[in-house]
mmCIF file with all atom_site columns, C-alpha atoms and ligand atoms in Angstrom:
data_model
loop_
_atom_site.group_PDB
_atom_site.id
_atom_site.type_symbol
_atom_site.label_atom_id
_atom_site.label_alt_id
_atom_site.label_comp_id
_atom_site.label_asym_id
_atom_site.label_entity_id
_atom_site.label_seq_id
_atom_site.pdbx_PDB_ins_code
_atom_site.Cartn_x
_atom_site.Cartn_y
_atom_site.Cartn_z
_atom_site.occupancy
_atom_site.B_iso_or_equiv
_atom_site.pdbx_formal_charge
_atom_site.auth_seq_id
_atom_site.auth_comp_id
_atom_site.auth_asym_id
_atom_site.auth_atom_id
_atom_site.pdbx_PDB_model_num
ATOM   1   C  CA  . UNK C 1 1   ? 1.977   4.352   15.681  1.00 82.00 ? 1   UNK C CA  1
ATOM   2   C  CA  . UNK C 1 2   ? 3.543   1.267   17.175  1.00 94.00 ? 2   UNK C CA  1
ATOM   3   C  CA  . UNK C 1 3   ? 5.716   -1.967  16.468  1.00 97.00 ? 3   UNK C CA  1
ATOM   4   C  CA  . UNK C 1 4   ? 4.281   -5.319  15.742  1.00 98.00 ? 4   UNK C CA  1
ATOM   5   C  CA  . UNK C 1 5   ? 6.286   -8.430  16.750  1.00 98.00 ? 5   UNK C CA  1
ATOM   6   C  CA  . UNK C 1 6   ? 7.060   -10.288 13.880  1.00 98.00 ? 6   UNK C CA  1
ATOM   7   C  CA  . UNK C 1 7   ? 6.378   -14.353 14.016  1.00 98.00 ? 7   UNK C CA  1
ATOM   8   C  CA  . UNK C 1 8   ? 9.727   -16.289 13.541  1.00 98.00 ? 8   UNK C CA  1
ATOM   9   C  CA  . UNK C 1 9   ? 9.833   -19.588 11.964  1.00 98.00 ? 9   UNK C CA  1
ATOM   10  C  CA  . UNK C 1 10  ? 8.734   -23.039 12.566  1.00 98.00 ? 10  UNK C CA  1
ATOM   11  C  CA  . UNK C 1 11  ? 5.497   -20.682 14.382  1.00 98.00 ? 11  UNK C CA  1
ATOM   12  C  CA  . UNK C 1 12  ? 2.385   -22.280 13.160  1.00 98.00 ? 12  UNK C CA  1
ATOM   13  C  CA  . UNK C 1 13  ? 0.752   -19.254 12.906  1.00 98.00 ? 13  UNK C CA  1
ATOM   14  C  CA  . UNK C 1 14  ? 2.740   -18.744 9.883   1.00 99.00 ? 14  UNK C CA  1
ATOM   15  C  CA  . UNK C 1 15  ? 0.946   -21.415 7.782   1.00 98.00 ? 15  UNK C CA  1
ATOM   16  C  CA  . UNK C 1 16  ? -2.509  -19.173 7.974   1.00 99.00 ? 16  UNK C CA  1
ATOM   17  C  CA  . UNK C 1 17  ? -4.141  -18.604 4.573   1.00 99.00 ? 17  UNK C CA  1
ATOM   18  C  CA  . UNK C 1 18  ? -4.990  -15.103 4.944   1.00 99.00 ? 18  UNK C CA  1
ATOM   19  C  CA  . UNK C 1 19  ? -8.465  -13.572 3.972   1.00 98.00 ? 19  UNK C CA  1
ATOM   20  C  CA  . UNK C 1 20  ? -9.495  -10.948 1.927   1.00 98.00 ? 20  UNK C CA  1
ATOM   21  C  CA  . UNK C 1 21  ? -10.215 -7.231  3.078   1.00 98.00 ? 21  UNK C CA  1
ATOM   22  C  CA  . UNK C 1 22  ? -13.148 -6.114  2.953   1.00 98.00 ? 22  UNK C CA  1
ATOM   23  C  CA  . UNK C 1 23  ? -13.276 -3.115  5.047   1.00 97.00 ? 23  UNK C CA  1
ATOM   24  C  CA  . UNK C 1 24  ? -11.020 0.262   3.904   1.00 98.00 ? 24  UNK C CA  1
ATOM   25  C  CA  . UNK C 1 25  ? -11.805 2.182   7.157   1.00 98.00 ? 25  UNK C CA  1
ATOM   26  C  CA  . UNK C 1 26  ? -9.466  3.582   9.363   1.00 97.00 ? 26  UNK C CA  1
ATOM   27  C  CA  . UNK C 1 27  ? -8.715  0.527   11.331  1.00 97.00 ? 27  UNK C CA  1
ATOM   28  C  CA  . UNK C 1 28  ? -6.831  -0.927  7.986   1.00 98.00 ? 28  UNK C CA  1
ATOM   29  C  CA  . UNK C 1 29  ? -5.481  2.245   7.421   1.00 98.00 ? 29  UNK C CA  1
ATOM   30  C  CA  . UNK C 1 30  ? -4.052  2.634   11.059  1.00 98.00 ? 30  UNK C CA  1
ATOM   31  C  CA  . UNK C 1 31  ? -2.774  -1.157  10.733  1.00 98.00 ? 31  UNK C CA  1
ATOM   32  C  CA  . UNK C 1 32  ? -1.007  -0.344  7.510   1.00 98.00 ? 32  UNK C CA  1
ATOM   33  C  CA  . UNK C 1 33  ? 0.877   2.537   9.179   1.00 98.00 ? 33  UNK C CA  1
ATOM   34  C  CA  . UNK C 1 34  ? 2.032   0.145   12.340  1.00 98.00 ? 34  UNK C CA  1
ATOM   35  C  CA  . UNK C 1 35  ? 3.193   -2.409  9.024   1.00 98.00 ? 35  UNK C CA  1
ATOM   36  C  CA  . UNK C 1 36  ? 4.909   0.308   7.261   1.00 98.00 ? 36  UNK C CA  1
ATOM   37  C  CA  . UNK C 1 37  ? 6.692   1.231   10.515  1.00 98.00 ? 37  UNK C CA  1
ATOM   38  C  CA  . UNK C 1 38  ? 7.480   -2.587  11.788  1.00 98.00 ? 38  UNK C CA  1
ATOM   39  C  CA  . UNK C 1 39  ? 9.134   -3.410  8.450   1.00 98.00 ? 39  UNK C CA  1
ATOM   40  C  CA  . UNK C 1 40  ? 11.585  0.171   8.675   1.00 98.00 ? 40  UNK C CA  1
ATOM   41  C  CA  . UNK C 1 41  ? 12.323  -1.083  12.142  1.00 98.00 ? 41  UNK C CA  1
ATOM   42  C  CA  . UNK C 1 42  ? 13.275  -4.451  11.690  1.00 98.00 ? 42  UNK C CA  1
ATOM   43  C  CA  . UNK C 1 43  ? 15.443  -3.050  8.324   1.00 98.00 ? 43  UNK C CA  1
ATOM   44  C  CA  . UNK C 1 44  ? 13.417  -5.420  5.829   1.00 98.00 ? 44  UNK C CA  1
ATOM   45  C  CA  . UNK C 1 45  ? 12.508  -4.490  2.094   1.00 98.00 ? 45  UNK C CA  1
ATOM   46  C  CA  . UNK C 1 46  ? 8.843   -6.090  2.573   1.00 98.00 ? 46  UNK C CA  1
ATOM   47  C  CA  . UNK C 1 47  ? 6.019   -7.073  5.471   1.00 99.00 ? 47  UNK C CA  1
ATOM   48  C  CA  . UNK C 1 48  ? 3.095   -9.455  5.061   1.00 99.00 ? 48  UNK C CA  1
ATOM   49  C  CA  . UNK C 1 49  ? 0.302   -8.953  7.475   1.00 99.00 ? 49  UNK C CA  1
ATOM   50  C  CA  . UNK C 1 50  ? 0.720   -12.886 8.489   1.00 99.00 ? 50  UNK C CA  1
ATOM   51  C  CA  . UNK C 1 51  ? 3.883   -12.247 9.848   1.00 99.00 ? 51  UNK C CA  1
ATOM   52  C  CA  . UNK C 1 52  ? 2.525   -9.940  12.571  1.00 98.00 ? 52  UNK C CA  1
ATOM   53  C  CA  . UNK C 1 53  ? -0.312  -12.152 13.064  1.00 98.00 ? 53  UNK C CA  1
ATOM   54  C  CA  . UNK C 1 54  ? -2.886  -10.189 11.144  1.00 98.00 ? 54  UNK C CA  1
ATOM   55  C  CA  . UNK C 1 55  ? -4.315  -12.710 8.661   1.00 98.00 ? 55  UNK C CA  1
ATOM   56  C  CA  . UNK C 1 56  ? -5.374  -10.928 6.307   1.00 98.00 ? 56  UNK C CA  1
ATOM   57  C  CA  . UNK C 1 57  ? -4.075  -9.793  2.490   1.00 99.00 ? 57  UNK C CA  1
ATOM   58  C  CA  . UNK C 1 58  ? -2.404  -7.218  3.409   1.00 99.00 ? 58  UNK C CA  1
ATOM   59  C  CA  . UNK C 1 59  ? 1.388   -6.297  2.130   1.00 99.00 ? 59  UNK C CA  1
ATOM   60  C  CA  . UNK C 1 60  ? 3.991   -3.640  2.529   1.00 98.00 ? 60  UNK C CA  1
ATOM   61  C  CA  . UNK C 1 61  ? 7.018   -2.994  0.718   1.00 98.00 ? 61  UNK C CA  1
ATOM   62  C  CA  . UNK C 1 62  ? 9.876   -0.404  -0.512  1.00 98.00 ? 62  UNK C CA  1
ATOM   63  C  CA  . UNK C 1 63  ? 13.021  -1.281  -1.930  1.00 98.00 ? 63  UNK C CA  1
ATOM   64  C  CA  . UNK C 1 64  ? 13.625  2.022   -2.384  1.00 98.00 ? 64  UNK C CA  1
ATOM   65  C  CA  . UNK C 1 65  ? 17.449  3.083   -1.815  1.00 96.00 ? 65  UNK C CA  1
ATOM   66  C  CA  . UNK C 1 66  ? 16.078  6.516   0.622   1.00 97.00 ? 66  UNK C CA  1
ATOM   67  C  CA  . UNK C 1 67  ? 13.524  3.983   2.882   1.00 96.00 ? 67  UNK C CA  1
ATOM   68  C  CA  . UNK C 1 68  ? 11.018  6.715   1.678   1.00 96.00 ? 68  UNK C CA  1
ATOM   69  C  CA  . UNK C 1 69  ? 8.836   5.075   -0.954  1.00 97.00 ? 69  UNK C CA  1
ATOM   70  C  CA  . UNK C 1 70  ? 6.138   2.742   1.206   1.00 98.00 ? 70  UNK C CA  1
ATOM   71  C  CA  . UNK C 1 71  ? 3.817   0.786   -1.922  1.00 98.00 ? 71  UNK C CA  1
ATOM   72  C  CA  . UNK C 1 72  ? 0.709   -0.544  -0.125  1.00 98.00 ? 72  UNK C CA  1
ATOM   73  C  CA  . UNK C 1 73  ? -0.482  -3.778  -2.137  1.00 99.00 ? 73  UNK C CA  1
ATOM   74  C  CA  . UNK C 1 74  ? -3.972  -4.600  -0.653  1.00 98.00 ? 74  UNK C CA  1
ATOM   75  C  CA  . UNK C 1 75  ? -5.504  -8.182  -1.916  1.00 98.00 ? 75  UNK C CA  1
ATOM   76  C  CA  . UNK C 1 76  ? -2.763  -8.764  -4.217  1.00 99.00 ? 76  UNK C CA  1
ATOM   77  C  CA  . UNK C 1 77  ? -2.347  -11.638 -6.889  1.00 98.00 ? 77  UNK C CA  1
ATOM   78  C  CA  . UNK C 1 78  ? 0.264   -11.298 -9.385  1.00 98.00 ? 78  UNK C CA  1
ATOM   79  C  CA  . UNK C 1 79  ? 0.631   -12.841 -13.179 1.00 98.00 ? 79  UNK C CA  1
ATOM   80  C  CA  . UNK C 1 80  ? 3.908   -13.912 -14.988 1.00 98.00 ? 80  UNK C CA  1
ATOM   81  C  CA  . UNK C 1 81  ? 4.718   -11.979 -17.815 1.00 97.00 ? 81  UNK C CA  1
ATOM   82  C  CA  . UNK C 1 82  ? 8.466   -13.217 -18.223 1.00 93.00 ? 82  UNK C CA  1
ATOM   83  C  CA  . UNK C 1 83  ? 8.721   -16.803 -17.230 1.00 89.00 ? 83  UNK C CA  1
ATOM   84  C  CA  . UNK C 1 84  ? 12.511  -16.735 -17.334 1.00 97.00 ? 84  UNK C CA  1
ATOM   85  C  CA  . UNK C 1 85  ? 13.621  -17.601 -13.737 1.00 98.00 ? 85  UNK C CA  1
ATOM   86  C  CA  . UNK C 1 86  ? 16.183  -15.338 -11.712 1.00 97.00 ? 86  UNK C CA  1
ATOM   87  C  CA  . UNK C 1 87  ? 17.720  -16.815 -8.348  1.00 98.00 ? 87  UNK C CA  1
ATOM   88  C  CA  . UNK C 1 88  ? 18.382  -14.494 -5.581  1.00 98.00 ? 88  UNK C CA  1
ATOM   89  C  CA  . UNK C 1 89  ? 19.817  -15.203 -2.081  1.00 98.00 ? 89  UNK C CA  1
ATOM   90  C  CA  . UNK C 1 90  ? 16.256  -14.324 -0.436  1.00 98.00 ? 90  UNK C CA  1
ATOM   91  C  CA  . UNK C 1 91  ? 15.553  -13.866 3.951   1.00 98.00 ? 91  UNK C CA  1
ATOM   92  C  CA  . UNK C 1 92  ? 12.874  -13.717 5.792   1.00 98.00 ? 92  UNK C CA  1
ATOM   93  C  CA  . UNK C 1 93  ? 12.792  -11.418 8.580   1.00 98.00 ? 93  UNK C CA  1
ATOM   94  C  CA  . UNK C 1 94  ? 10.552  -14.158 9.793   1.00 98.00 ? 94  UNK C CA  1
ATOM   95  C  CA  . UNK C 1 95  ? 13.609  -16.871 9.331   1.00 98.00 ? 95  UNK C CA  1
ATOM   96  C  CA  . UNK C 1 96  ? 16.350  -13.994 10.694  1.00 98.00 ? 96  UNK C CA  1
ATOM   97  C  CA  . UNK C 1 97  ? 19.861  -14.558 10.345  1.00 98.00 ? 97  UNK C CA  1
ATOM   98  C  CA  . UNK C 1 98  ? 19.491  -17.500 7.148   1.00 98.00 ? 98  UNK C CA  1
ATOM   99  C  CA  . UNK C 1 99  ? 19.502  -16.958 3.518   1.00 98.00 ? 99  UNK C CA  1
ATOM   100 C  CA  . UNK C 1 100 ? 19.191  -19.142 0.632   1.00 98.00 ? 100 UNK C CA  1
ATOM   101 C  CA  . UNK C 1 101 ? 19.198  -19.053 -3.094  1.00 98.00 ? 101 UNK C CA  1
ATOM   102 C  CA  . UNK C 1 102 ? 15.038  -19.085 -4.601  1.00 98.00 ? 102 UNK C CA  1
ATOM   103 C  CA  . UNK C 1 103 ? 14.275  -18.716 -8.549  1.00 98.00 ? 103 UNK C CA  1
ATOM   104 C  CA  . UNK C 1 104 ? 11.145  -16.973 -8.970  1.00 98.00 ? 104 UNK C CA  1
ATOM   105 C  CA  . UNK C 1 105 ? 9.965   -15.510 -12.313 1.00 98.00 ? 105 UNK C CA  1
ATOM   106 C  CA  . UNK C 1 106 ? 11.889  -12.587 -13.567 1.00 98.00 ? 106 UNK C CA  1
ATOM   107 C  CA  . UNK C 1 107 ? 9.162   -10.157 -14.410 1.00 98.00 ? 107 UNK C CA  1
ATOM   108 C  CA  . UNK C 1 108 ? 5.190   -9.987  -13.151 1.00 98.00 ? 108 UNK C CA  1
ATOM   109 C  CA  . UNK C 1 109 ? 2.064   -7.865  -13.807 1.00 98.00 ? 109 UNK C CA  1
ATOM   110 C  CA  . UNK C 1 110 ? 0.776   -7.102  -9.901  1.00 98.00 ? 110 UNK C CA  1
ATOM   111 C  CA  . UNK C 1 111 ? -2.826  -6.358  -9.829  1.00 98.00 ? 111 UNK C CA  1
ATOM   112 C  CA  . UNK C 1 112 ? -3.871  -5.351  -5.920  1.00 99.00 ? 112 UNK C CA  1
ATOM   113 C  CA  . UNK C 1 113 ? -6.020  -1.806  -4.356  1.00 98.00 ? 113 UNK C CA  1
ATOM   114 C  CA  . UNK C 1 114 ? -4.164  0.588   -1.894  1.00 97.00 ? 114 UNK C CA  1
ATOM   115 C  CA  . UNK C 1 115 ? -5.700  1.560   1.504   1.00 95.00 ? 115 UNK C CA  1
ATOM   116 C  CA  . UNK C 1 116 ? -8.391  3.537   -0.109  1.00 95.00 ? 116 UNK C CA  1
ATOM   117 C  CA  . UNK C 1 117 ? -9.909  0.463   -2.187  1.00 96.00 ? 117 UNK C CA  1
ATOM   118 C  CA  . UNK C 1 118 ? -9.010  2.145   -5.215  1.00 98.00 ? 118 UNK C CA  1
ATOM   119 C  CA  . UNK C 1 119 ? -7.460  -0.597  -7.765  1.00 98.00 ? 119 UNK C CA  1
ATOM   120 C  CA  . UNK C 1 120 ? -4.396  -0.109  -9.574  1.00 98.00 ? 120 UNK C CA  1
ATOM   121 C  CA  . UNK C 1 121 ? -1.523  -2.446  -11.534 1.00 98.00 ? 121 UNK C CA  1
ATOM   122 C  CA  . UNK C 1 122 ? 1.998   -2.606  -11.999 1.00 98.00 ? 122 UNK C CA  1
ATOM   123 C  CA  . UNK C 1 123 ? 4.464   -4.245  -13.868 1.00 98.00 ? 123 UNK C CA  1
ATOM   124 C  CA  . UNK C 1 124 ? 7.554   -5.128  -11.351 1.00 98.00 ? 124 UNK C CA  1
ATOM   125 C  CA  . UNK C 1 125 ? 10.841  -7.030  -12.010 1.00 98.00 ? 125 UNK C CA  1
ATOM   126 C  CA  . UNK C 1 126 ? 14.018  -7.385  -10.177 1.00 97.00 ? 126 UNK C CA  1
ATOM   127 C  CA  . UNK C 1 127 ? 14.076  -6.753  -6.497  1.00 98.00 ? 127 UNK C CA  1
ATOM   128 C  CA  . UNK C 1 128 ? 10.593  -6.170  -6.424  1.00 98.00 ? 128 UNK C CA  1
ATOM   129 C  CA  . UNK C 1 129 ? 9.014   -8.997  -8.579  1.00 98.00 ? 129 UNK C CA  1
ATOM   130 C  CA  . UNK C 1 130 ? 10.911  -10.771 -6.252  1.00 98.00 ? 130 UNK C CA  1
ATOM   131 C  CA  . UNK C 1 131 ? 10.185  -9.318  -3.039  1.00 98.00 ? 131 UNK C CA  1
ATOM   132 C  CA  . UNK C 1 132 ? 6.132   -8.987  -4.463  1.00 98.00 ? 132 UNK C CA  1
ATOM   133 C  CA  . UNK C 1 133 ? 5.969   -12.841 -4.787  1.00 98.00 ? 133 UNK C CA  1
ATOM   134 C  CA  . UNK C 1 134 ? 7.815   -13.492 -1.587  1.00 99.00 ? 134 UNK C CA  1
ATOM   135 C  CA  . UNK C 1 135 ? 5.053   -11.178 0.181   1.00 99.00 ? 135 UNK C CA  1
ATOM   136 C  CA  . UNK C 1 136 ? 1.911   -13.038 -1.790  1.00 99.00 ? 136 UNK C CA  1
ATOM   137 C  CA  . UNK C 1 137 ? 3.698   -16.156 -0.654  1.00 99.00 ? 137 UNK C CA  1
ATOM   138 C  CA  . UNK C 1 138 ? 3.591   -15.430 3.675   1.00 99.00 ? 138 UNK C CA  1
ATOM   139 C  CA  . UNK C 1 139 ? -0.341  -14.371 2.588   1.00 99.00 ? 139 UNK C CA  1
ATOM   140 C  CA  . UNK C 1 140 ? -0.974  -18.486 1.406   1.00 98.00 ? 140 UNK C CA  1
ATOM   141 C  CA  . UNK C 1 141 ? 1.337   -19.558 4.002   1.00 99.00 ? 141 UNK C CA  1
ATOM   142 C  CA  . UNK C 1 142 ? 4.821   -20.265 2.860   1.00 98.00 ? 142 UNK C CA  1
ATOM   143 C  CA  . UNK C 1 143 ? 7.681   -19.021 3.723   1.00 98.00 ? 143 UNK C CA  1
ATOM   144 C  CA  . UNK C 1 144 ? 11.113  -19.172 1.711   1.00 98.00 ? 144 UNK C CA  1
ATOM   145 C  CA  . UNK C 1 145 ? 12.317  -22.119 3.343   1.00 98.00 ? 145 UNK C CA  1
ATOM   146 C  CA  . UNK C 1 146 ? 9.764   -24.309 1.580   1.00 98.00 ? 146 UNK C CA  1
ATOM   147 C  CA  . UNK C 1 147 ? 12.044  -24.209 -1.440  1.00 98.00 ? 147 UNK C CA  1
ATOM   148 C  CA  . UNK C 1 148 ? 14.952  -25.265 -0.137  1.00 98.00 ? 148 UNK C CA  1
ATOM   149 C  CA  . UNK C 1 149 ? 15.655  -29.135 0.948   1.00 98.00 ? 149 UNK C CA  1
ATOM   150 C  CA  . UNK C 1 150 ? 14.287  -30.597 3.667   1.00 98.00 ? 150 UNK C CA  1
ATOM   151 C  CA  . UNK C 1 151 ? 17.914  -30.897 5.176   1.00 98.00 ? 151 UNK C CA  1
ATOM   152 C  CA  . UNK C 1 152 ? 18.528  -27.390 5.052   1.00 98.00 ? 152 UNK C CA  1
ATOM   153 C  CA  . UNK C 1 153 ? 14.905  -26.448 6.647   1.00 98.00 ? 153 UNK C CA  1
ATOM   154 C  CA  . UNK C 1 154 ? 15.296  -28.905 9.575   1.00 98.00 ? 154 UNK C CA  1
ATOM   155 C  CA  . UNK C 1 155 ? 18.418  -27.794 10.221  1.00 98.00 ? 155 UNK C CA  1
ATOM   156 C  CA  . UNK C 1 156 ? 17.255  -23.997 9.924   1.00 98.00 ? 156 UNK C CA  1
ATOM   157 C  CA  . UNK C 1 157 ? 14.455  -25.074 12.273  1.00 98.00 ? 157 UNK C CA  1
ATOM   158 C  CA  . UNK C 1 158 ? 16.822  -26.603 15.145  1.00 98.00 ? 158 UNK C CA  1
ATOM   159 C  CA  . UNK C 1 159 ? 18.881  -23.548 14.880  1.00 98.00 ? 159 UNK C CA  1
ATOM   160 C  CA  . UNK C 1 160 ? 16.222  -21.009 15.580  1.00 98.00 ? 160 UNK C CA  1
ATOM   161 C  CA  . UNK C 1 161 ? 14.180  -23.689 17.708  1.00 98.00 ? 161 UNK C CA  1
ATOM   162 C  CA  . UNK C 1 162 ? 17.078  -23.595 19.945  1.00 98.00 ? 162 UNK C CA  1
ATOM   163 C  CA  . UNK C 1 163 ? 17.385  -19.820 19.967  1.00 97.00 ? 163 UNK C CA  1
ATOM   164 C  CA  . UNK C 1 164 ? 13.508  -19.263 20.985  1.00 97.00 ? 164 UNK C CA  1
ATOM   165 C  CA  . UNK C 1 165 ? 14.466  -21.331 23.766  1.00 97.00 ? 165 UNK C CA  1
ATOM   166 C  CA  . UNK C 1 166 ? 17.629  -19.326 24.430  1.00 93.00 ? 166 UNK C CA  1
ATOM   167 C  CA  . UNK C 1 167 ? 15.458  -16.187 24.891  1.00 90.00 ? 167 UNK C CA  1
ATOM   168 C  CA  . UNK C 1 168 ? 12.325  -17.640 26.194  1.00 75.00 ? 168 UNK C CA  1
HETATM 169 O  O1  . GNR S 2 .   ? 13.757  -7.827  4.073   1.00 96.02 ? 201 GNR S O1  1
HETATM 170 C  C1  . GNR S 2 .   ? 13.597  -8.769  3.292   1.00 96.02 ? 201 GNR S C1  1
HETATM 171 N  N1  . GNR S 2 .   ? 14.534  -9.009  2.338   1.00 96.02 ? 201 GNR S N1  1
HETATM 172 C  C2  . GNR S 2 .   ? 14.348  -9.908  1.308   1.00 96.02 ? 201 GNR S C2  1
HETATM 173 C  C3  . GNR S 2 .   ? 15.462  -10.272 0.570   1.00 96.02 ? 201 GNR S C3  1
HETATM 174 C  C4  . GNR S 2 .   ? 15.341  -11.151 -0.490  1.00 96.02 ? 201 GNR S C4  1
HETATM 175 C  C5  . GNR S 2 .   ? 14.101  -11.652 -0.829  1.00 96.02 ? 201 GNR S C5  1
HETATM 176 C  C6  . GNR S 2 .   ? 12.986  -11.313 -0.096  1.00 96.02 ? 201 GNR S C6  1
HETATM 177 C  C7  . GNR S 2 .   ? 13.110  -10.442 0.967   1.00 96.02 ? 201 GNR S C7  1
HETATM 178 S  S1  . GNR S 2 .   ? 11.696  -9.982  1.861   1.00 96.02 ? 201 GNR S S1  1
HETATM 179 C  C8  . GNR S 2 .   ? 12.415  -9.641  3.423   1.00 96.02 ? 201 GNR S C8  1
HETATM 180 C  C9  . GNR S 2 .   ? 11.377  -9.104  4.382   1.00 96.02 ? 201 GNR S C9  1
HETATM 181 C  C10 . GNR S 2 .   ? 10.356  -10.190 4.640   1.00 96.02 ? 201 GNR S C10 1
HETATM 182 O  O2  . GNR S 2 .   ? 10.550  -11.157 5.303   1.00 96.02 ? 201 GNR S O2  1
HETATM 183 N  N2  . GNR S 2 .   ? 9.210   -10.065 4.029   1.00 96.02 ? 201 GNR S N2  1
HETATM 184 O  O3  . GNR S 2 .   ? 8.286   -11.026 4.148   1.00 96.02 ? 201 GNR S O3  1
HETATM 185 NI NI1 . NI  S 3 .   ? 9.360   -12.845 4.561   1.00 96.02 ? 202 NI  S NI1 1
#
């Protein structure tokens, strides 16, 4: 096992469309392990494989009270079954230390496969409706801050600019 660093925002890298998987062999299987690990580690509720520089659809999540209950969502897309909005004060650990308020549709039908290939669906709302379209986002390359105003990015991006420079 072993932690991935995680791209920070304004890091082009981040604005890769990731690609499907194709392969379920043990090099996915080892990479969703290091994923499962890196997001525990760095205290987040969700991991896209763009963040650590893997571009491809890969996503890890559990928003799970315990930190026990990993969900693997390979090649995910999602569909809207409540289009009633909720806002939620949403971060990034790719955007560390800023949150802001994003609606996203309340409730959505996840189709994906886990590490196996095998497909499987699930109806998710709340926390992880939320934190499911905030993954599928990173895999298209956005990020959070793309809904805010271009005031508040820019000044997001100065601040951790200036911080990369800080530790560089
Ligand atoms: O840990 C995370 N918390 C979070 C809070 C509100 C909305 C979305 C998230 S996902 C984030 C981890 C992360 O950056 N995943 O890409
Ligand atoms: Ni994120």
């Amino acid at each position: 096992m072993a932690l991935l660093s995680i791209l920070e925002f304004p890091d082009p890298r981040l604005r890769t469309v990731a690609k499907p998987v194709t392969e379920f062999d043990s090099e996915l299987e080892a990479l969703v392990e290091n994923m499962i690990e890196t997001m525990y580690a760095a205290e987040g509720i969700g991991l896209a494989a763009s963040q650590v520089d893997v571009h491809k659809r890969i996503v890890v999540i559990d928003v799970s009270e315990e930190k026990d209950s990993p969900r693997v969502f390979i090649n995910p897309t999602f569909t809207v079954i409540e289009h009633e909005l909720q806002d939620y004060d949403e971060g990034c650990l790719s955007v560390p230390g800023f949150y802001e308020t994003v609606s996203r549709p309340r409730r959505v039908l996840i189709n994906a496969v886990d590490a196996t290939g095998t497909a499987f669906e699930l109806e998710a709302d709340g926390i992880l409706a939320i934190c499911i379209q905030h993954e599928i986002d990173h895999l298209e390359g956005k990020l959070f801050v793309d809904y805010i105003s271009k005031l508040k990015r820019d000044r997001i991006r100065g601040k951790l600019e200036k911080a990369h420079r800080k530790s560089a």
